[in-house]
Each structure stands twice: as structure tokens, then as C-alpha cells.
PDB file of C-alpha atoms in Angstrom:
ATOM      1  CA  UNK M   1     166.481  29.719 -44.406  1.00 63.00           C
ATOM      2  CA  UNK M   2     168.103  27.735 -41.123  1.00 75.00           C
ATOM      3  CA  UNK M   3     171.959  27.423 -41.635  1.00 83.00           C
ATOM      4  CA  UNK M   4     173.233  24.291 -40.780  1.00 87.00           C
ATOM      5  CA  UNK M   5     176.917  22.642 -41.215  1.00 89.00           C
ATOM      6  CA  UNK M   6     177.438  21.581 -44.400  1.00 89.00           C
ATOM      7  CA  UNK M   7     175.359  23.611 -46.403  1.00 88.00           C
ATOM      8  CA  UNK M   8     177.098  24.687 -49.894  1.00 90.00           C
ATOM      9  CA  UNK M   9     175.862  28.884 -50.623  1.00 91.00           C
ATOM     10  CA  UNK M  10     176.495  31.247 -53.372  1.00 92.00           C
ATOM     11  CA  UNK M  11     177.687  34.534 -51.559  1.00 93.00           C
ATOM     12  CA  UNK M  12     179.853  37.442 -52.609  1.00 95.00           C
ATOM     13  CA  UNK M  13     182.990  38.560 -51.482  1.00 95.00           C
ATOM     14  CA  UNK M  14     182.582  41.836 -48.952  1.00 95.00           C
ATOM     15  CA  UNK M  15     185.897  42.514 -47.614  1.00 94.00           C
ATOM     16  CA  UNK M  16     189.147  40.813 -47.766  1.00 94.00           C
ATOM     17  CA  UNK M  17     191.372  41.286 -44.358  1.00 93.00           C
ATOM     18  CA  UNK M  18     194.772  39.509 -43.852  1.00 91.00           C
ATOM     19  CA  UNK M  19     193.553  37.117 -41.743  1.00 92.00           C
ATOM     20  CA  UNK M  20     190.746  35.955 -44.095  1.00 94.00           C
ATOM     21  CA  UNK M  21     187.405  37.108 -46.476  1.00 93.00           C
ATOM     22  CA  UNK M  22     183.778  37.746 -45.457  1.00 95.00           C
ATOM     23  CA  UNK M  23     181.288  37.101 -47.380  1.00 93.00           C
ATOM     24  CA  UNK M  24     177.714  38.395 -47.704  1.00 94.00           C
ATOM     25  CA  UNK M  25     175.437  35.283 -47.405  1.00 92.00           C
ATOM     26  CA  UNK M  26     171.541  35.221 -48.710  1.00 88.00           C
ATOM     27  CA  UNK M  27     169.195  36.930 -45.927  1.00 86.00           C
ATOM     28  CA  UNK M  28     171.365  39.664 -45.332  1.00 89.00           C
ATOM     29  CA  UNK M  29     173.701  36.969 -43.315  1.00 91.00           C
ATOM     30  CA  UNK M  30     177.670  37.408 -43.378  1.00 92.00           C
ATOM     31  CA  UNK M  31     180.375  34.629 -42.607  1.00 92.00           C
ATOM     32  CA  UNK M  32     183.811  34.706 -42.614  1.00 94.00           C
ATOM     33  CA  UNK M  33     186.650  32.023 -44.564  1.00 93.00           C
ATOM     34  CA  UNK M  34     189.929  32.052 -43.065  1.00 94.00           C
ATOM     35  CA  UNK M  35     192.732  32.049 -44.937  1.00 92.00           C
ATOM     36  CA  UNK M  36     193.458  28.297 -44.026  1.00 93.00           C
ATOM     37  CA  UNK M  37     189.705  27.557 -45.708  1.00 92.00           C
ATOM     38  CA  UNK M  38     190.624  29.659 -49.403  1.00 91.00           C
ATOM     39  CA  UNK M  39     192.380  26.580 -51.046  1.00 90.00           C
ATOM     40  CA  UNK M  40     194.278  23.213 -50.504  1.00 89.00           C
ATOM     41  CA  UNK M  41     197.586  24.753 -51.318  1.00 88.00           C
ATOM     42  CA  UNK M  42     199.258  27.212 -48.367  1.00 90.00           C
ATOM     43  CA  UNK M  43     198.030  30.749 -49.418  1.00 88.00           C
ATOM     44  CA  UNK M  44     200.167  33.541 -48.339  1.00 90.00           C
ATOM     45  CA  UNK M  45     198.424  36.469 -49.793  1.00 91.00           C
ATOM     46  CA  UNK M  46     194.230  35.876 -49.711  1.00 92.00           C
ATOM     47  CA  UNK M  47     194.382  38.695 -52.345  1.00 92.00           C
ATOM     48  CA  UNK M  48     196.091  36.622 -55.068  1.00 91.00           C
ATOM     49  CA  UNK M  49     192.760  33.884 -54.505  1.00 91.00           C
ATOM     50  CA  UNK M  50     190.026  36.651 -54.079  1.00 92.00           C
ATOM     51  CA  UNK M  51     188.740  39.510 -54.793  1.00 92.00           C
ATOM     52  CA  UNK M  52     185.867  41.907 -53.389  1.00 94.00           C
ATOM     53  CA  UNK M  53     182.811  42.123 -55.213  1.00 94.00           C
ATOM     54  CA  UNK M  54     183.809  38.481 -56.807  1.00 93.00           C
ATOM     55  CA  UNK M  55     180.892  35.617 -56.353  1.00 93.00           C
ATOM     56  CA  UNK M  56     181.977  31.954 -54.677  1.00 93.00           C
ATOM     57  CA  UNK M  57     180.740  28.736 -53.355  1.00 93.00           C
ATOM     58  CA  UNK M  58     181.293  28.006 -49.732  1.00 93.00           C
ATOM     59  CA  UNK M  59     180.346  25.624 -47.450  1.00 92.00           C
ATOM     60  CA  UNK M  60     179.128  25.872 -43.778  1.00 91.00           C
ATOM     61  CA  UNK M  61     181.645  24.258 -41.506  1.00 92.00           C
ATOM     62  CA  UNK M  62     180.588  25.885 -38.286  1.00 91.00           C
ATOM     63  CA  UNK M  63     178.091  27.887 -36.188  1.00 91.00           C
ATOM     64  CA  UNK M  64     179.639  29.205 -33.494  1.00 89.00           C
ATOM     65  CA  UNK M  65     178.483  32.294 -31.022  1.00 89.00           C
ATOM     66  CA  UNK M  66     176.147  33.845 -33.686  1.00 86.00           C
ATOM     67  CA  UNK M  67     179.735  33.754 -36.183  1.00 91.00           C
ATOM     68  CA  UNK M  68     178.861  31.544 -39.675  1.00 91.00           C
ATOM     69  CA  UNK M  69     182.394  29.648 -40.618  1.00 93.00           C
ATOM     70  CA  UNK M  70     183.203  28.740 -44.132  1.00 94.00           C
ATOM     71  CA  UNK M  71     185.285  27.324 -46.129  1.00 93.00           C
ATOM     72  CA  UNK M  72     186.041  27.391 -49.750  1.00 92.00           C
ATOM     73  CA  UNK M  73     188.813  24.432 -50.540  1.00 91.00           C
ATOM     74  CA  UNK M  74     186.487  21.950 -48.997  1.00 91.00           C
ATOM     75  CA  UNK M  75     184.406  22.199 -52.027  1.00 88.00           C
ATOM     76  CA  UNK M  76     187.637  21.614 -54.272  1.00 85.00           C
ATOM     77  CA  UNK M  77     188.624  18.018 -54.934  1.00 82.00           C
ATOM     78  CA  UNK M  78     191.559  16.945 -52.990  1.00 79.00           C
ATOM     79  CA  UNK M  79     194.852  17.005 -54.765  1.00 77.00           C
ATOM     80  CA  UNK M  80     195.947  13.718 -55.481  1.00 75.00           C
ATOM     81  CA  UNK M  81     198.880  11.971 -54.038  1.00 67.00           C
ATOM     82  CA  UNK M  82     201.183   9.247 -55.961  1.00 58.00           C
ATOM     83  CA  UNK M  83     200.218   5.920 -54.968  1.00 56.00           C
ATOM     84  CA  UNK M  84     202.618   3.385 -53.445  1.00 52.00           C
ATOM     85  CA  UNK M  85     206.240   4.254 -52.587  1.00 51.00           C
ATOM     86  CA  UNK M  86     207.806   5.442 -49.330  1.00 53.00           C
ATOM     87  CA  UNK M  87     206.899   8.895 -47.700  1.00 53.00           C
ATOM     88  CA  UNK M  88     209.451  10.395 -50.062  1.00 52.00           C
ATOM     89  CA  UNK M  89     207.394   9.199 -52.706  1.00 52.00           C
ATOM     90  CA  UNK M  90     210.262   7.027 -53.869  1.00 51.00           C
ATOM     91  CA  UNK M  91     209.947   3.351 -54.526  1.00 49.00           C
ATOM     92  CA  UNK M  92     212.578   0.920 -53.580  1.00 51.00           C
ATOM     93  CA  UNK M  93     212.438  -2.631 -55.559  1.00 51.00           C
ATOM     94  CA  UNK M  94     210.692  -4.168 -57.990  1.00 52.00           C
ATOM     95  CA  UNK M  95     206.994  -3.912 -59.489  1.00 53.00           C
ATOM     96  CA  UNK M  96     205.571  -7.128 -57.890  1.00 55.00           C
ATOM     97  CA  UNK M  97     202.253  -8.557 -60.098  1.00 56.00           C
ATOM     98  CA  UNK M  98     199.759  -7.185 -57.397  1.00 56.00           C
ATOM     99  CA  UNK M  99     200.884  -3.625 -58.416  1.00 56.00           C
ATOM    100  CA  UNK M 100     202.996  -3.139 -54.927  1.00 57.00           C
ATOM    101  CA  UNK M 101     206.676  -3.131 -55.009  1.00 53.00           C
ATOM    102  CA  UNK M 102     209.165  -5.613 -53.405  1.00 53.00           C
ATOM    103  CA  UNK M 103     211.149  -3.816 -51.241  1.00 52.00           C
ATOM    104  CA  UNK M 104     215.123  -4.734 -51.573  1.00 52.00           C
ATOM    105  CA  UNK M 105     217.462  -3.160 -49.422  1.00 53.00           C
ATOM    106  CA  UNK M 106     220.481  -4.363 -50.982  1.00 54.00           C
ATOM    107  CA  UNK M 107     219.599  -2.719 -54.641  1.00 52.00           C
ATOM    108  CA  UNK M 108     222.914  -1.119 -56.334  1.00 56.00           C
ATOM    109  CA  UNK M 109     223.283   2.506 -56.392  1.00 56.00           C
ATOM    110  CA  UNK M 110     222.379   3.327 -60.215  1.00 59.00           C
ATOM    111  CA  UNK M 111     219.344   1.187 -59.986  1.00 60.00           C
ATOM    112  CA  UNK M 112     218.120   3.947 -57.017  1.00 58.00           C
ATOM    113  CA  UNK M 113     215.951   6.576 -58.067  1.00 62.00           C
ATOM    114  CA  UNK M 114     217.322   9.899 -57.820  1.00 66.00           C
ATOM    115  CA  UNK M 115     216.072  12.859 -55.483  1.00 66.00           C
ATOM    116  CA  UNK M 116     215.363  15.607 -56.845  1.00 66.00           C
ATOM    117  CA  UNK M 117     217.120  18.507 -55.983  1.00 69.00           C
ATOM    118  CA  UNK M 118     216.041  20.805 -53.541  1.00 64.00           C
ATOM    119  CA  UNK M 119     214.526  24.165 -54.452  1.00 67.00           C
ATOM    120  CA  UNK M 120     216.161  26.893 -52.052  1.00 70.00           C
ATOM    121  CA  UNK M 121     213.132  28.466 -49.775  1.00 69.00           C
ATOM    122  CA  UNK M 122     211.393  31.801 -50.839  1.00 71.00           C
ATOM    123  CA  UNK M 123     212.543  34.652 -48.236  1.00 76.00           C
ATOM    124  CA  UNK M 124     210.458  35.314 -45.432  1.00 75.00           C
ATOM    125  CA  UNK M 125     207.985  38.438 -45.312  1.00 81.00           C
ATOM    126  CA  UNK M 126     208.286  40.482 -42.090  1.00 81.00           C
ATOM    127  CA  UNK M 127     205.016  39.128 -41.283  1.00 81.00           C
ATOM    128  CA  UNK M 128     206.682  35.801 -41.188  1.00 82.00           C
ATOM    129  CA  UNK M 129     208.932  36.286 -39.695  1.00 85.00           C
ATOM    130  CA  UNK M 130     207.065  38.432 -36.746  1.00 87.00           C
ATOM    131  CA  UNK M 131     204.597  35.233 -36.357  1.00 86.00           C
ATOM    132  CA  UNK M 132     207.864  33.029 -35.901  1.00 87.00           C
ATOM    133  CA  UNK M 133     209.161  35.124 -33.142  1.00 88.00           C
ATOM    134  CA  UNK M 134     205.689  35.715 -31.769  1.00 89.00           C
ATOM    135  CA  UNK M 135     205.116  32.105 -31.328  1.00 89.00           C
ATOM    136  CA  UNK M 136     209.252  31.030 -30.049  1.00 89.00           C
ATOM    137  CA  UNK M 137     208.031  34.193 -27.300  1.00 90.00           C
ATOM    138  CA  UNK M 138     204.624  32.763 -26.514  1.00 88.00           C
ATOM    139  CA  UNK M 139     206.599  28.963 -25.844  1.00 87.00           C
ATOM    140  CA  UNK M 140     209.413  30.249 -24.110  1.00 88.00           C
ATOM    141  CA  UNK M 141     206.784  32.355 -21.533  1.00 87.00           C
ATOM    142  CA  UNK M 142     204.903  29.616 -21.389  1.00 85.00           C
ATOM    143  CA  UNK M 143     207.424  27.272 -20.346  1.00 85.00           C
ATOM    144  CA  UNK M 144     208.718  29.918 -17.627  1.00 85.00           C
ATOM    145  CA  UNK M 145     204.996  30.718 -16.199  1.00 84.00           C
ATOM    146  CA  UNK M 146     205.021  26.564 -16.029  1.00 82.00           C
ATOM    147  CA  UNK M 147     208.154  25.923 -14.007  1.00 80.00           C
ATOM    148  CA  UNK M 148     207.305  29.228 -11.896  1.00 80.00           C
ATOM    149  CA  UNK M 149     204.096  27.693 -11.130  1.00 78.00           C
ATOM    150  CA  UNK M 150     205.943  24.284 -10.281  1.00 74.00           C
ATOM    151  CA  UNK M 151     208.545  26.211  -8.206  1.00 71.00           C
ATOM    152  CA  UNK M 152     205.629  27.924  -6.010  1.00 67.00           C
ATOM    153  CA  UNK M 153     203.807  24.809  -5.397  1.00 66.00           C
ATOM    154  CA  UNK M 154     207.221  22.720  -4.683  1.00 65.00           C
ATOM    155  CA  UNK M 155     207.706  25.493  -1.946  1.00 65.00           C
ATOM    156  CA  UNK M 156     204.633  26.018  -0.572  1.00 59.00           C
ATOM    157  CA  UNK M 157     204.262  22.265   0.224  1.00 58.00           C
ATOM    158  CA  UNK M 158     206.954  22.343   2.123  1.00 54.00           C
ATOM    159  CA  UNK M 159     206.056  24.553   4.702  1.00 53.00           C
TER     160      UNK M 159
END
């Protein structure tokens, strides 16, 4: 059997890693999901989604240097979003007949809908917060290699 992208297979879970899952494909074949492919919410822990030994659906999404990507929330229906209102998801006006709403800027405050209040973030792993100082270390070197670069070709012009 040719693999080709987009093609949904039953496979089995072989190892679980913290990075992602591979699993053993038919024909002796193995691919890999990342953890950004296990579902459509943000998955900290892959081992609270999957187990080894446990059977799934995945889909091909790329062939790439003999290495089989998959992905499992692509065969998931989307969540759905609330129709209509502003990016907050709250509405500002009146129902118009169309099923839109009529935006009025001038509305008093108790006809406003209320925001819910915020829920305080969960604390960080160490593994968070290792990746957040990873990446602030990878910008900040990359913005000194840049202007170091600049600097040497600003002076050897010059000459």
C-alpha cells in the first residue's frame, strides 16, 4: 500500500515521548503525531490523550525524508465558535431581522453584557517555563548576531 497525504489508517500506539506518539502503521510502517496533531484543545501532557498499546485513527498529513506525519485532531470535528458578536464574543445592540445585530455605541451601561470574570492562569511547569526562557535567549542572540552582522558590513564598506 502507497501512502499518500490524506489517507485516514488504523494504527496502534508504540511509544509515547514528550514531544509526541508513534504509531505502528500497517506494513510494518511507523509515523509519528506531534503533540500539536493529538487534539484541537492545547495538550500539555500527551499521556492524559494516549496511551501505548491503545488503537487510533490518523491521517497522513505529510511525507517528508522517508518520516510519515500524522495527525489525530484533524479527524475530529472542529469545535464550534458562537456566531455573530465582536472578537470577545460579545454583542453590542440590537437583534436586527436578518439575524445580525445593530451595533449602538451609545447603549447605557446595564443594557451591556457583562464579562465574565477572569480565571487566574494555572502555574507554569519547569518545562514551561525552560521553553519561555529558551525562546526570549534564542531572540535576544538572534537580534545580537543581526546587528553584529550589520556592524561588520557597515565597517567593512567603509574601507
Amino acid at each position: 500500500m502507497e501512502l499518500t497525504v490524506g489517507a485516514i489508517l488504523e494504527g496502534k500506539v508504540k511509544s509515547i515521548t514528550n514531544f509526541g506518539a508513534f504509531i505502528s502503521l500497517p506494513e510494518g510502517k511507523t509515523g509519528m503525531v506531534h503533540i500539536s496533531e493529538v487534539a484541537n484543545a492545547y495538550v500539555s501532557d500527551i499521556r492524559q490523550h494516549l496511551t501505548e498499546g491503545q488503537d487510533v485513527k490518523v491521517v497522513v498529513i505529510g511525507l517528508e525524508n522517508g518520516k510519515i506525519n500524522l495527525s489525530i485532531k484533524r479527524l475530529e470535528p472542529k469545535p464550534q465558535r458562537e456566531s455573530g458578536g465582536n472578537r470577545n464574543g460579545n454583542y453590542r445592540g440590537a437583534p436586527r431581522q436578518d439575524g445580525g445585530f445593530r451595533r449602538e455605541n451609545n447603549a447605557p451601561a446595564q443594557n451591556r453584557p457583562q464579562r465574565a470574570p477572569m480565571q487566574p492562569a494555572a502555574p507554569k511547569t519547569a518545562d514551561q517555563l525552560f521553553e519561555e526562557k529558551l525562546k526570549a535567549f534564542m531572540s535576544e542572540s538572534d537580534n545580537k548576531l543581526s546587528s553584529m552582522r550589520a556592524d561588520h558590513r557597515t565597517k567593512s564598506r567603509r574601507r
